[in-house]
Amino acid sequence: MNETAQDGLNVAVWNRIAAAGARSARWPWWLQVGGLYLAARLVSACIFMAAALQQGVNPWFPPKPDYWNFINIWDARWYGEALTRGYPAVLPTDGTGNVQENAWAFYPIFPLLGRMLSGLTGIAPAASLTMIAMLSGLAAVLVIYRLFRLKATHRTALWGAVFVSTFPVAPVLQVPYAESLNLLLLAAALLLVVRRHYLWAMPVALLMCLSRPTGVPFAAMVGLLFLYRAYPHLGARFGLRPRTAGEPRPGLAAVAGAGARQHSTGELWSLAGLAAVSSIGALMWPAIAWAVTGDIEAYTKTETVWRGHDLVPFKPWFDTGIQLFGPVLGLLAPFVFVAAFALLMMSRPVVALGTELRLWCVCYVGYLLVFLHPQTSTFRMLLPLFPLALGAALVSRSRAYRGTVVVMFLLLQLVWIVWLWAWAQLPGGGDYPP
């Protein structure tokens, strides 16, 4: 084929692609979002299958497993145990009395749904958990689009949903982990909060609190949001904001939200109720573990088994900083991270997300700083910061920029799956968890 013919073929191909894009742009929004999400999951599945071909000896199955075995490892095995065996009434301990790894570290809604689906259909537990994860991920990205659509145009919201779908750790949305279910419930709760449907958000928040440990930062976000919205009333009543001449003494009905719209009496009381319900929900799983085992620290003892030492707020970040950057720069690293994150929160694209979504991101990062032991699993725990995907889409409307972000995310999926999901024993034993 000569050069002229090759150029003509390339033009024809691109014209067909452009025509297909124009036709898909006329599809309903849910079909556009869902189709792009499923395409992203297909790409991730191809990466999983390619990595499985290179998988050697591991703790779970023979080398070179098939796709379904390959995605049912790591925490997927713990969720499977919670589904089939439930949670231990007595915490397992070693010979010296130290608590060992057990199912109490894994929240109950995901395995409970898996048990219900397996009971109704007769399918294997691993298959039921995988199906729930896939459906939850699809539903989550649809809800995320609706949330983003409140803040941006259709095209920008669609790109934000694509960024979430292709995020470097997005492959976890198609494996038997609770991340996809938690993402769905979190996105739904945030959508209801932004729309000010606080009463409807209460049951969603309770379910979210029992899917993964996101209840504490969510309760903090709602509590701070209430104070933020109620400040005009509180300020006038307690003398923090002097009333102008002729201004009546405000009751709760006169409370103004700090945003552009005003909050009514019912909305503020509902917001306060959501804060209370979320706070209760955040403590439900540790309380259930206490009630079943008789040990008030059952949950925290179990959680700290994986980090190898007791929980000391903030300290793990400095320890990790010293390990990575040395004794001087390591102590400064957490402060540099906080400063960089503060600048990000004040950037114009992120400010456009609105008060609720920015406050959620701040509270969640604050929660990670207080309680998280930074390690390779930290990448996966960044998924609840999904509102920043819309901020990334708002940086530029250039298709070249947005397409480059997607390509880089897909390349980083390769890194995440090959480096962290696939098992490769370290010299000292074990492997870095995904």
Coordinates of C-alpha atoms in Angstrom, one line a residue:
M1 CA 0.0 0.0 0.0
N2 CA 1.4 3.4 -1.0
E3 CA 1.6 6.4 1.3
T4 CA -1.4 8.1 -0.3
A5 CA -3.6 5.1 0.1
Q6 CA -2.4 4.7 3.7
D7 CA -3.3 8.4 4.5
G8 CA -6.7 7.9 2.9
L9 CA -7.3 4.8 5.1
N10 CA -6.3 6.7 8.2
V11 CA -8.7 9.5 7.4
A12 CA -11.5 7.0 6.8
V13 CA -10.9 5.3 10.1
W14 CA -10.9 8.6 12.0
N15 CA -14.0 9.7 10.2
R16 CA -15.8 6.5 11.3
I17 CA -14.6 7.0 14.8
A18 CA -15.9 10.6 14.8
A19 CA -19.2 9.5 13.3
A20 CA -19.6 6.8 16.0
G21 CA -18.8 9.5 18.7
A22 CA -21.4 11.8 17.2
R23 CA -24.0 9.0 17.3
S24 CA -23.2 8.0 20.8
A25 CA -23.5 11.6 21.9
R26 CA -27.2 11.4 21.1
W27 CA -27.7 8.4 23.4
P28 CA -29.5 8.9 26.8
W29 CA -27.0 10.0 29.5
W30 CA -27.3 6.7 31.4
L31 CA -26.4 4.7 28.3
Q32 CA -23.4 7.0 27.6
V33 CA -22.1 6.7 31.2
G34 CA -22.8 3.0 31.5
G35 CA -21.2 2.2 28.2
L36 CA -18.0 4.1 29.0
Y37 CA -17.9 2.4 32.4
L38 CA -18.3 -1.1 31.0
A39 CA -15.6 -0.3 28.4
A40 CA -13.3 0.8 31.2
R41 CA -14.0 -2.5 33.1
L42 CA -13.3 -4.5 29.9
V43 CA -9.9 -2.8 29.6
S44 CA -9.1 -3.6 33.3
A45 CA -10.2 -7.2 32.7
C46 CA -7.7 -7.5 29.9
I47 CA -5.0 -6.2 32.2
F48 CA -6.0 -8.6 34.9
M49 CA -5.9 -11.5 32.4
A50 CA -2.5 -10.5 31.0
A51 CA -1.1 -10.2 34.6
A52 CA -2.6 -13.6 35.5
L53 CA -0.6 -15.3 32.7
Q54 CA 2.5 -14.0 34.5
Q55 CA 1.4 -15.0 38.0
G56 CA 3.8 -17.5 39.6
V57 CA 3.6 -19.5 42.8
N58 CA 1.2 -17.8 45.3
P59 CA -0.7 -18.7 48.5
W60 CA -4.1 -19.3 46.7
F61 CA -3.9 -21.3 43.5
P62 CA -1.5 -22.8 40.9
P63 CA 0.4 -20.5 38.6
K64 CA -1.3 -18.8 35.6
P65 CA -4.8 -18.9 37.0
D66 CA -7.9 -17.9 35.0
Y67 CA -9.5 -14.5 35.4
W68 CA -12.1 -15.5 38.0
N69 CA -9.6 -17.1 40.3
F70 CA -7.2 -14.2 39.9
I71 CA -9.6 -11.6 41.0
N72 CA -10.7 -13.6 44.0
I73 CA -7.6 -13.1 46.2
W74 CA -6.4 -10.8 49.0
D75 CA -9.4 -9.3 50.9
A76 CA -11.8 -11.1 48.6
R77 CA -11.0 -14.3 50.6
W78 CA -11.9 -12.5 53.8
Y79 CA -15.2 -11.3 52.5
G80 CA -15.9 -14.9 51.3
E81 CA -15.1 -16.1 54.8
A82 CA -17.5 -13.6 56.3
L83 CA -20.2 -14.7 53.9
T84 CA -19.8 -18.5 54.5
R85 CA -18.7 -18.6 58.2
G86 CA -19.8 -15.3 59.6
Y87 CA -17.9 -13.4 62.3
P88 CA -16.1 -15.1 65.2
A89 CA -17.7 -14.9 68.6
V90 CA -14.3 -15.2 70.2
L91 CA -11.3 -13.3 68.8
P92 CA -8.6 -15.7 67.6
T93 CA -5.3 -15.2 69.4
D94 CA -1.8 -16.7 69.3
G95 CA 0.0 -18.4 72.1
T96 CA 0.9 -15.0 73.8
G97 CA -2.7 -13.7 73.6
N98 CA -2.2 -11.4 70.7
V99 CA -5.3 -11.0 68.4
Q100 CA -4.8 -12.6 65.0
E101 CA -6.3 -11.5 61.6
N102 CA -10.0 -12.2 61.5
A103 CA -13.2 -11.2 59.7
W104 CA -14.2 -8.4 62.1
A105 CA -12.0 -6.0 60.0
F106 CA -14.4 -6.4 57.1
Y107 CA -17.8 -4.6 57.2
P108 CA -21.0 -6.7 56.9
I109 CA -23.2 -5.3 54.2
F110 CA -21.2 -6.6 51.3
P111 CA -21.0 -10.2 52.5
L112 CA -24.6 -10.1 53.7
L113 CA -25.8 -9.2 50.2
G114 CA -23.6 -11.9 48.8
R115 CA -25.1 -14.5 51.2
M116 CA -28.6 -13.4 50.2
L117 CA -27.8 -13.6 46.4
S118 CA -26.2 -17.0 46.8
G119 CA -29.2 -18.2 48.8
L120 CA -31.7 -17.0 46.2
T121 CA -29.9 -18.1 43.1
G122 CA -27.7 -21.0 44.3
I123 CA -24.6 -19.5 42.7
A124 CA -21.2 -19.8 44.4
P125 CA -20.3 -17.2 47.1
A126 CA -17.4 -15.8 45.1
A127 CA -19.6 -15.4 42.0
S128 CA -22.3 -13.6 44.0
L129 CA -19.8 -11.2 45.5
T130 CA -18.3 -10.5 42.1
M131 CA -21.7 -9.9 40.6
I132 CA -22.6 -7.5 43.4
A133 CA -19.3 -5.6 43.0
M134 CA -19.8 -5.2 39.3
L135 CA -23.4 -4.0 39.5
S136 CA -22.6 -1.7 42.4
G137 CA -19.7 -0.2 40.4
L138 CA -22.0 0.4 37.5
A139 CA -24.7 2.0 39.7
A140 CA -22.0 4.1 41.5
V141 CA -20.8 5.7 38.3
L142 CA -24.3 6.5 37.2
V143 CA -25.0 8.2 40.6
I144 CA -21.6 10.0 40.4
Y145 CA -22.6 11.4 37.0
R146 CA -25.8 12.8 38.5
L147 CA -23.9 14.3 41.3
F148 CA -21.3 15.9 38.9
R149 CA -24.1 17.1 36.7
L150 CA -25.3 19.4 39.5
K151 CA -21.9 21.2 39.2
A152 CA -21.0 21.0 35.6
T153 CA -22.3 20.6 32.0
H154 CA -23.1 17.1 30.6
R155 CA -19.8 16.8 28.8
T156 CA -17.7 17.8 31.8
A157 CA -19.7 15.6 34.1
L158 CA -19.3 12.7 31.6
W159 CA -15.5 13.2 31.6
G160 CA -15.5 13.3 35.4
A161 CA -17.3 9.9 35.4
V162 CA -14.8 8.6 32.9
F163 CA -11.9 9.7 35.2
V164 CA -13.5 7.8 38.0
S165 CA -14.0 4.7 35.8
T166 CA -10.4 4.7 34.7
F167 CA -8.7 5.8 37.9
P168 CA -5.5 3.7 38.6
V169 CA -7.2 1.8 41.3
A170 CA -10.6 1.5 39.5
P171 CA -10.0 -2.2 38.8
V172 CA -11.0 -2.8 42.4
L173 CA -14.5 -2.0 41.4
Q174 CA -14.8 -5.3 39.5
V175 CA -13.3 -7.6 42.1
P176 CA -15.1 -9.0 45.2
Y177 CA -14.2 -6.0 47.4
A178 CA -16.6 -3.7 49.1
E179 CA -15.2 -0.6 47.5
S180 CA -17.8 -0.5 44.7
L181 CA -20.7 -0.9 47.1
N182 CA -19.3 1.7 49.4
L183 CA -18.7 4.1 46.5
L184 CA -22.3 3.7 45.4
L185 CA -23.7 4.4 48.9
L186 CA -21.2 7.3 49.5
A187 CA -22.1 8.9 46.1
A188 CA -25.8 8.5 46.8
A189 CA -25.4 10.1 50.3
L190 CA -23.4 13.0 48.9
L191 CA -26.0 13.5 46.1
L192 CA -28.8 13.7 48.7
V193 CA -26.8 16.1 50.9
V194 CA -26.0 18.4 48.0
R195 CA -29.7 18.3 47.0
R196 CA -30.6 18.9 50.7
H197 CA -32.7 15.7 51.0
Y198 CA -31.3 15.1 54.4
L199 CA -34.0 12.8 55.7
W200 CA -33.6 10.5 52.7
A201 CA -29.8 10.5 53.3
M202 CA -30.2 9.0 56.7
P203 CA -30.8 5.4 55.7
V204 CA -28.3 5.6 52.9
A205 CA -25.7 6.9 55.4
L206 CA -26.4 4.1 57.8
L207 CA -25.8 1.5 55.1
M208 CA -22.7 3.3 54.0
C209 CA -21.4 3.1 57.5
L210 CA -21.8 -0.7 57.5
S211 CA -20.1 -1.1 54.1
R212 CA -16.6 0.4 54.8
P213 CA -15.1 2.7 57.4
T214 CA -16.2 5.9 55.9
G215 CA -18.7 6.8 58.6
V216 CA -16.4 8.9 60.8
P217 CA -15.4 11.4 58.1
F218 CA -19.0 11.5 56.7
A219 CA -20.3 12.3 60.2
A220 CA -17.6 15.0 60.6
M221 CA -18.5 16.4 57.2
V222 CA -22.2 16.6 58.0
G223 CA -21.6 18.1 61.5
L224 CA -19.3 20.8 60.1
L225 CA -21.7 21.5 57.3
F226 CA -24.5 22.1 59.9
L227 CA -22.3 24.5 61.9
Y228 CA -21.4 26.2 58.6
R229 CA -25.0 26.6 57.6
A230 CA -26.2 27.6 61.1
Y231 CA -23.5 30.1 61.7
P232 CA -25.6 33.2 60.9
H233 CA -28.2 32.2 63.5
L234 CA -25.6 31.2 66.1
G235 CA -23.6 34.3 65.5
A236 CA -26.5 36.6 66.0
R237 CA -27.8 34.8 69.0
F238 CA -24.5 34.6 70.9
G239 CA -23.1 37.9 69.9
L240 CA -20.6 36.6 67.3
R241 CA -22.3 38.6 64.6
P242 CA -24.0 41.8 65.7
R243 CA -27.5 42.3 64.3
T244 CA -28.2 45.3 62.2
A245 CA -30.7 48.0 63.2
G246 CA -34.2 46.7 62.9
E247 CA -33.2 43.1 62.4
P248 CA -35.4 40.8 64.4
R249 CA -33.9 38.3 66.9
P250 CA -33.4 35.3 64.7
G251 CA -35.2 32.0 65.3
L252 CA -34.1 28.8 63.6
A253 CA -36.5 29.6 60.8
A254 CA -34.4 32.6 59.9
V255 CA -31.1 30.7 59.7
A256 CA -29.3 31.4 56.4
G257 CA -27.0 28.9 54.8
A258 CA -23.5 30.3 54.1
G259 CA -24.0 29.4 50.4
A260 CA -26.1 31.2 47.9
R261 CA -29.4 29.5 48.9
Q262 CA -31.1 29.8 52.3
H263 CA -31.8 26.8 54.6
S264 CA -35.3 26.5 56.0
T265 CA -36.1 25.5 59.5
G266 CA -36.9 21.9 58.4
E267 CA -33.7 21.6 56.4
L268 CA -31.5 22.7 59.3
W269 CA -33.2 20.3 61.8
S270 CA -32.9 17.5 59.2
L271 CA -29.2 18.3 58.7
A272 CA -28.7 18.1 62.4
G273 CA -30.5 14.8 62.5
L274 CA -28.3 13.5 59.7
A275 CA -25.3 14.5 61.7
A276 CA -26.6 12.5 64.7
V277 CA -27.6 9.5 62.6
S278 CA -24.2 9.4 60.8
S279 CA -22.4 9.6 64.2
I280 CA -24.3 6.7 65.5
G281 CA -23.7 4.8 62.2
A282 CA -20.0 5.4 62.4
L283 CA -19.9 3.6 65.8
M284 CA -22.3 0.8 64.9
W285 CA -19.8 -1.8 63.6
P286 CA -17.4 -1.5 66.5
A287 CA -20.4 -1.7 68.9
I288 CA -21.6 -4.8 67.2
A289 CA -18.2 -6.4 67.4
W290 CA -18.2 -5.5 71.2
A291 CA -21.6 -7.0 71.7
V292 CA -20.8 -10.3 69.9
T293 CA -17.3 -10.9 71.3
G294 CA -17.6 -9.2 74.7
D295 CA -14.4 -7.2 74.0
I296 CA -15.0 -3.4 73.8
E297 CA -11.8 -3.2 71.6
A298 CA -12.6 -6.1 69.3
Y299 CA -12.8 -4.0 66.2
T300 CA -9.8 -1.8 66.9
K301 CA -7.7 -4.8 68.0
T302 CA -8.5 -6.6 64.8
E303 CA -7.8 -3.6 62.6
T304 CA -4.4 -3.0 64.1
V305 CA -3.3 -6.6 63.5
W306 CA -2.5 -5.7 59.9
R307 CA -0.3 -2.7 60.9
G308 CA 1.6 -4.7 63.5
H309 CA 1.3 -2.2 66.3
D310 CA -1.3 -0.2 68.3
L311 CA -3.0 2.8 66.8
V312 CA -1.3 6.1 67.5
P313 CA -2.9 9.1 65.7
F314 CA -0.7 10.8 63.1
K315 CA 2.5 8.9 64.1
P316 CA 2.5 6.4 61.2
W317 CA 2.7 9.2 58.7
F318 CA 5.9 10.5 60.3
D319 CA 7.3 7.0 60.6
T320 CA 6.6 6.3 56.9
G321 CA 8.1 9.7 56.0
I322 CA 11.3 9.0 57.8
Q323 CA 11.5 5.6 56.2
L324 CA 11.1 7.0 52.7
F325 CA 12.9 10.4 52.9
G326 CA 15.2 10.2 55.9
P327 CA 15.1 11.7 59.4
V328 CA 14.8 15.4 58.4
L329 CA 12.8 15.4 55.2
G330 CA 10.7 12.6 56.6
L331 CA 9.4 14.7 59.5
L332 CA 8.6 17.5 57.1
A333 CA 6.9 15.3 54.5
P334 CA 3.5 15.1 56.2
F335 CA 3.4 18.9 56.6
V336 CA 4.3 19.3 52.9
F337 CA 1.5 16.9 52.0
V338 CA -1.1 18.8 54.1
A339 CA 0.1 22.2 52.6
A340 CA -0.2 20.8 49.0
F341 CA -3.6 19.4 49.7
A342 CA -4.8 22.8 51.2
L343 CA -3.6 24.5 48.0
L344 CA -5.5 21.9 45.9
M345 CA -8.7 22.6 47.9
M346 CA -8.3 26.3 47.2
S347 CA -7.7 25.9 43.5
R348 CA -10.4 27.2 41.2
P349 CA -11.5 23.9 39.7
V350 CA -11.9 22.4 43.2
V351 CA -13.7 25.4 44.6
A352 CA -16.2 24.9 41.7
L353 CA -17.2 21.6 43.4
G354 CA -19.1 23.4 46.1
T355 CA -19.1 23.4 49.8
E356 CA -20.4 19.9 50.5
L357 CA -18.0 18.0 48.2
R358 CA -15.0 20.1 49.2
L359 CA -15.8 19.6 52.9
W360 CA -16.1 15.8 52.3
C361 CA -12.7 15.7 50.7
V362 CA -11.2 17.7 53.6
C363 CA -12.8 15.5 56.3
Y364 CA -11.8 12.3 54.5
V365 CA -8.2 13.3 54.2
G366 CA -8.2 14.4 57.8
Y367 CA -9.6 11.0 58.8
L368 CA -6.8 9.3 56.8
L369 CA -4.2 11.5 58.5
V370 CA -5.5 10.6 62.0
F371 CA -6.1 6.9 61.6
L372 CA -4.5 5.5 58.5
H373 CA -1.2 3.6 58.5
P374 CA 0.2 4.6 55.1
Q375 CA 1.2 1.7 52.9
T376 CA 0.5 0.3 49.5
S377 CA -3.2 -0.1 50.3
T378 CA -3.4 3.7 50.7
F379 CA -3.8 4.0 46.9
R380 CA -7.0 2.0 47.1
M381 CA -8.3 4.1 50.0
L382 CA -8.1 7.3 47.9
L383 CA -11.1 6.2 45.9
P384 CA -13.6 8.0 48.1
L385 CA -12.0 11.3 47.0
F386 CA -13.8 10.7 43.7
P387 CA -15.3 14.3 43.6
L388 CA -11.8 15.5 42.7
A389 CA -12.2 13.7 39.4
L390 CA -14.7 16.4 38.4
G391 CA -12.2 19.0 39.5
A392 CA -9.6 17.4 37.2
A393 CA -12.1 17.5 34.4
L394 CA -12.7 21.2 35.1
V395 CA -9.0 22.1 34.7
S396 CA -9.4 22.3 30.9
R397 CA -12.0 21.5 28.3
S398 CA -9.3 20.4 25.9
R399 CA -10.0 16.9 24.6
A400 CA -6.2 16.4 24.3
Y401 CA -5.8 17.1 28.0
R402 CA -8.7 14.9 29.1
G403 CA -7.7 12.1 26.8
T404 CA -4.1 12.2 28.1
V405 CA -5.4 11.9 31.7
V406 CA -7.4 8.8 30.7
V407 CA -4.4 7.2 29.0
M408 CA -2.2 7.9 32.0
F409 CA -4.7 6.4 34.3
L410 CA -4.9 3.3 32.2
L411 CA -1.2 2.9 32.2
L412 CA -1.1 3.3 36.0
Q413 CA -3.7 0.5 36.2
L414 CA -1.0 -1.7 34.7
V415 CA 1.3 -0.6 37.4
W416 CA -1.3 -1.2 40.2
I417 CA -2.3 -4.6 39.0
V418 CA 1.2 -6.0 38.2
W419 CA 2.9 -4.4 41.2
L420 CA 0.3 -4.8 43.9
W421 CA -2.5 -7.2 42.8
A422 CA -0.3 -10.0 41.4
W423 CA 1.5 -11.9 44.1
A424 CA 5.4 -11.8 44.2
Q425 CA 6.9 -12.9 47.4
L426 CA 9.2 -10.4 49.1
P427 CA 12.6 -11.5 50.4
G428 CA 11.4 -11.3 54.0
G429 CA 8.1 -13.1 53.1
G430 CA 4.7 -11.9 52.2
D431 CA 3.9 -9.2 49.6
Y432 CA 2.7 -5.7 49.4
P433 CA -1.1 -5.6 49.6
P434 CA -3.2 -3.8 47.0

